PDB file of C-alpha atoms in Angstrom:
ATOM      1  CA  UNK A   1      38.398   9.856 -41.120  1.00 69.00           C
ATOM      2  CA  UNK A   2      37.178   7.093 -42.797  1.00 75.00           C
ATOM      3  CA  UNK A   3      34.020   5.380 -41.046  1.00 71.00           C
ATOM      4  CA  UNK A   4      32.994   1.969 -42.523  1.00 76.00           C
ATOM      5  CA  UNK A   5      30.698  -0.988 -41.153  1.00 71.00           C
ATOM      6  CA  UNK A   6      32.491  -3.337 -43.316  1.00 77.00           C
ATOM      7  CA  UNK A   7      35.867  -3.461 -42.030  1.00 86.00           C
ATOM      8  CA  UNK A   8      37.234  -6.336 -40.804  1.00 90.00           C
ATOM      9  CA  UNK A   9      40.079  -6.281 -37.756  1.00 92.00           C
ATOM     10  CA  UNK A  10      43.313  -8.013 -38.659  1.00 94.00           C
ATOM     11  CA  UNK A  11      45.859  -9.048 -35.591  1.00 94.00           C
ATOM     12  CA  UNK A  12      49.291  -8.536 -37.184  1.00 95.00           C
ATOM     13  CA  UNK A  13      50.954 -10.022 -34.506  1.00 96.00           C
ATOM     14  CA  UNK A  14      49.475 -13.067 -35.139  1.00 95.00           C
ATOM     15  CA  UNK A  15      49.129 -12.453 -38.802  1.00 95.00           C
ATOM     16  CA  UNK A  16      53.338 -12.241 -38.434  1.00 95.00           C
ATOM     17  CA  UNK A  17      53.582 -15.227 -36.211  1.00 95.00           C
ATOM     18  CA  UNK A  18      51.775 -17.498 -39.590  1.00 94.00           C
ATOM     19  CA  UNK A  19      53.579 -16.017 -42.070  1.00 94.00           C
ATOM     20  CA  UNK A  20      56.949 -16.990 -39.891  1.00 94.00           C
ATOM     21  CA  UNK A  21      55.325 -20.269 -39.358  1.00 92.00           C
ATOM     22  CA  UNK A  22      55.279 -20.701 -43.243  1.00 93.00           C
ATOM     23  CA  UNK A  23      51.388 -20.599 -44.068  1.00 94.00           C
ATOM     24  CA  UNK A  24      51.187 -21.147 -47.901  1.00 94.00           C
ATOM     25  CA  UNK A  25      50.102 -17.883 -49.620  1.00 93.00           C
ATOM     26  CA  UNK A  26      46.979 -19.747 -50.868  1.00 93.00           C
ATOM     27  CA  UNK A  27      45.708 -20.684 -47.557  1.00 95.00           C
ATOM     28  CA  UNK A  28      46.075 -17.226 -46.313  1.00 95.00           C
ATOM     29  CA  UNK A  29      44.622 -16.046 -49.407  1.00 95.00           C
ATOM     30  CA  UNK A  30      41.464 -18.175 -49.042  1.00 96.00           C
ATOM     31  CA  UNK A  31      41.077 -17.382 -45.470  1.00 96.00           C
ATOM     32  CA  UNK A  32      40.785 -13.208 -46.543  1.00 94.00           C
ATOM     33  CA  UNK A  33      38.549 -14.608 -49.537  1.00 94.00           C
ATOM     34  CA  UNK A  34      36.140 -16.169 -46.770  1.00 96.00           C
ATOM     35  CA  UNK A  35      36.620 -12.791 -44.362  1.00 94.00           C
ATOM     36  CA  UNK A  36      34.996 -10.843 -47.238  1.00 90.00           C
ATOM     37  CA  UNK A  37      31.819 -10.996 -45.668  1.00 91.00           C
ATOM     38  CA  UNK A  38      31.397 -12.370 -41.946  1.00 94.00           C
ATOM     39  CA  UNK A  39      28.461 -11.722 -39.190  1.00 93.00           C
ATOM     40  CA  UNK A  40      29.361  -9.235 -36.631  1.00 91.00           C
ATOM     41  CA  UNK A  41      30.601 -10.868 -33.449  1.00 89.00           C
ATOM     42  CA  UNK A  42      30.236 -13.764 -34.270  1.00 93.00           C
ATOM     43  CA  UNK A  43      32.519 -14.572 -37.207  1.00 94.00           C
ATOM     44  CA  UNK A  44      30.620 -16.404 -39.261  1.00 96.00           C
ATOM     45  CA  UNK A  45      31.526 -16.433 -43.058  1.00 97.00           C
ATOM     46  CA  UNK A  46      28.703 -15.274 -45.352  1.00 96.00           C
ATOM     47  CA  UNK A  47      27.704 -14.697 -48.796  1.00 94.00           C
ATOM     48  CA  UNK A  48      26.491 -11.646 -50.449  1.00 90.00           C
ATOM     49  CA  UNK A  49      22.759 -11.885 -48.823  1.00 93.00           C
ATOM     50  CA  UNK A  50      23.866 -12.599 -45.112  1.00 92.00           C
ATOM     51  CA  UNK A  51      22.996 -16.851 -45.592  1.00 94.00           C
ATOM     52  CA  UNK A  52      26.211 -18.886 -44.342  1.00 96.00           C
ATOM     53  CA  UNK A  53      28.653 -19.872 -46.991  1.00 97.00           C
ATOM     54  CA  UNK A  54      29.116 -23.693 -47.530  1.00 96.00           C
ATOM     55  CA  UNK A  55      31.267 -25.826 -49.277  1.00 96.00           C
ATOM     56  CA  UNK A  56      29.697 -25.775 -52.505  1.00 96.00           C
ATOM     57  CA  UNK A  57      29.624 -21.941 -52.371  1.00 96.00           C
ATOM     58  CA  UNK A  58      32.827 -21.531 -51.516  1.00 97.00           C
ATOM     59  CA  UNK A  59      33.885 -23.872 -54.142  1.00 97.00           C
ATOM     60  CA  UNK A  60      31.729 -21.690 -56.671  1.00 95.00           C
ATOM     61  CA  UNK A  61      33.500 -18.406 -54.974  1.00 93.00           C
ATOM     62  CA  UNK A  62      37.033 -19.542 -55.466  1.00 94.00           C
ATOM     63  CA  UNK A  63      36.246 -20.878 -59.289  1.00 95.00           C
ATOM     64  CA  UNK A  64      37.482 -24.849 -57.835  1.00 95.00           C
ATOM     65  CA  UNK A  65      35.494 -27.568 -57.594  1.00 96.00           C
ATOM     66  CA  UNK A  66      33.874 -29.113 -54.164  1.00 97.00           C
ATOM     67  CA  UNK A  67      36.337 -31.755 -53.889  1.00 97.00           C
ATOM     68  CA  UNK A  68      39.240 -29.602 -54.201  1.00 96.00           C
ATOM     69  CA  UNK A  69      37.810 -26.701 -52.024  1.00 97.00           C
ATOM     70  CA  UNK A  70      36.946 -29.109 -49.393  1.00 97.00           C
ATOM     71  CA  UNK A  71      40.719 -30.140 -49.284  1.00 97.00           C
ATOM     72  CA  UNK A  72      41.532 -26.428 -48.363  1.00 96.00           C
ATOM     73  CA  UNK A  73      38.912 -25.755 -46.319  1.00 98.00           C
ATOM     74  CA  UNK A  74      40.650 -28.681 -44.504  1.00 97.00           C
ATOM     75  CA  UNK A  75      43.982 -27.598 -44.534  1.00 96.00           C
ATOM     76  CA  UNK A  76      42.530 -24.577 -42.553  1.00 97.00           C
ATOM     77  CA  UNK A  77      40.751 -25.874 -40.041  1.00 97.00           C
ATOM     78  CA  UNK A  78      44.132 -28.062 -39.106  1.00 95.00           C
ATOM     79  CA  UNK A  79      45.747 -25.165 -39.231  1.00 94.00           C
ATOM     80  CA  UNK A  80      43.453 -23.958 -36.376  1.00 94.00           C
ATOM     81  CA  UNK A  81      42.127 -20.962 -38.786  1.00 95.00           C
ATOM     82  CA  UNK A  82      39.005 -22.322 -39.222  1.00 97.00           C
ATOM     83  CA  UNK A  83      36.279 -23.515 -37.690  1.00 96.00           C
ATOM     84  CA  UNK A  84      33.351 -26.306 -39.304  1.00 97.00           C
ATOM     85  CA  UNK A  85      30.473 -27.410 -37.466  1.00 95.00           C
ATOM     86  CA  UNK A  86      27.468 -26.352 -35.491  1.00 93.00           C
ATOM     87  CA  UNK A  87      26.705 -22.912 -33.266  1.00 87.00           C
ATOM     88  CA  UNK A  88      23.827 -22.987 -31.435  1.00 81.00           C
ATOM     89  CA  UNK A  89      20.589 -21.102 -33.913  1.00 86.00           C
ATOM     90  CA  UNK A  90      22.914 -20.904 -37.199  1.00 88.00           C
ATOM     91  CA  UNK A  91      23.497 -24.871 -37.803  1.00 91.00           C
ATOM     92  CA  UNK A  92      26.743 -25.729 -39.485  1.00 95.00           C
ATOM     93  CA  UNK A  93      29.017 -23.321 -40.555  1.00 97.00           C
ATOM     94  CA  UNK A  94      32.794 -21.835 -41.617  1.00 98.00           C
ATOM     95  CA  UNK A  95      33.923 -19.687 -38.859  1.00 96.00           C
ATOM     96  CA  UNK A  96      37.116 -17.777 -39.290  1.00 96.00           C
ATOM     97  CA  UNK A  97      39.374 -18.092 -35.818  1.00 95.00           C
ATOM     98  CA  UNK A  98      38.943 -14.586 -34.192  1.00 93.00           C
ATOM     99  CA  UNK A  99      42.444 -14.474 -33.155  1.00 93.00           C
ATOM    100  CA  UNK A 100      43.430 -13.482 -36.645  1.00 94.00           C
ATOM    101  CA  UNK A 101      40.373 -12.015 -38.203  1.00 94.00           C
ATOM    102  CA  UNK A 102      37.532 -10.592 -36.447  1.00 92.00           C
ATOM    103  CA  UNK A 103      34.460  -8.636 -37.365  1.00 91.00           C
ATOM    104  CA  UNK A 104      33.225  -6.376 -34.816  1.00 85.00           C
ATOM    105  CA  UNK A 105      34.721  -4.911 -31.708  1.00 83.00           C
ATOM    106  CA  UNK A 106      33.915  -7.916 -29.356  1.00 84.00           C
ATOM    107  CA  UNK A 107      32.994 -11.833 -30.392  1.00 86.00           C
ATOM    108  CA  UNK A 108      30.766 -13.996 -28.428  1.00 87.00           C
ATOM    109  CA  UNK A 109      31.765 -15.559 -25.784  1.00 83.00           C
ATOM    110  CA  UNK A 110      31.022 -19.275 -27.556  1.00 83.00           C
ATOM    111  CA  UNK A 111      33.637 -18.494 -29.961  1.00 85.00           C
ATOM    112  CA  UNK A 112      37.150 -18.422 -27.009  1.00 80.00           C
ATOM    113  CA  UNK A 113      35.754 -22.592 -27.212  1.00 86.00           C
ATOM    114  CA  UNK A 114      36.180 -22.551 -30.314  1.00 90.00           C
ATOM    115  CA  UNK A 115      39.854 -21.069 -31.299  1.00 90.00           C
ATOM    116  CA  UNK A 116      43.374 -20.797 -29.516  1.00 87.00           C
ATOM    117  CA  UNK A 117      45.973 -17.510 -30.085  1.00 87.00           C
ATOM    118  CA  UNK A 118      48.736 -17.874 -32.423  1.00 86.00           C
ATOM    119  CA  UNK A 119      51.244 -19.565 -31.271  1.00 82.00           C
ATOM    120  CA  UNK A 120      54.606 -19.290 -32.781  1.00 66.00           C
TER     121      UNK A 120
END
């Protein structure tokens, strides 16, 4: 038995229903990228000491610059796998959709506003 904090929970139902959909490999690649390191229940992707990634961080992770990770980050949140803007204490920030990704056994209940399922 392997016991980890760290792990993240994947839905591969809906996980499935994307890749039949026809997500590009890159944007599911950058969504894993920015589930590296997210805040318990709430989703919220993080850099390496807990403070909320941003675009110019994320740019920095992925090696691209702002204006061309900005277009990604963009692609995701039309593609409803990604969330941009404010949460109550944290300000502005990238929240992965918990329907696909999810840190955590349980998310807050602010975050069902946020997302819908998977449709396919």
């Amino acid at each position: 038995t392997i016991n980890s904090k760290e792990y993240v929970y994947v839905d591969t139902q809906n996980l499935s229903k994307l890749l039949i959909g026809g997500i590009k490999q890159v944007d599911l690649a950058l969504m894993f990228s920015l589930s590296n390191n997210l805040l318990i229940n709430y989703n919220i992707c993080l850099d390496s000491y807990g403070e909320p990634l941003n675009t110019t961080s994320i740019a920095k992770l992925i090696n691209n610059t702002e204006q061309s990770a900005k277009r990604k980050l963009n692609r995701l949140i039309e593609l409803g796998l990604l969330y941009y803007g404010k949460l109550n204490r944290f300000g502005k920030v990238y929240i992965i959709n918990t329907y696909i990704v999810r840190k955590g056994k349980k998310v807050r209940v602010e975050l069902s506003e946020l997302f819908d399922d998977i449709e396919q």
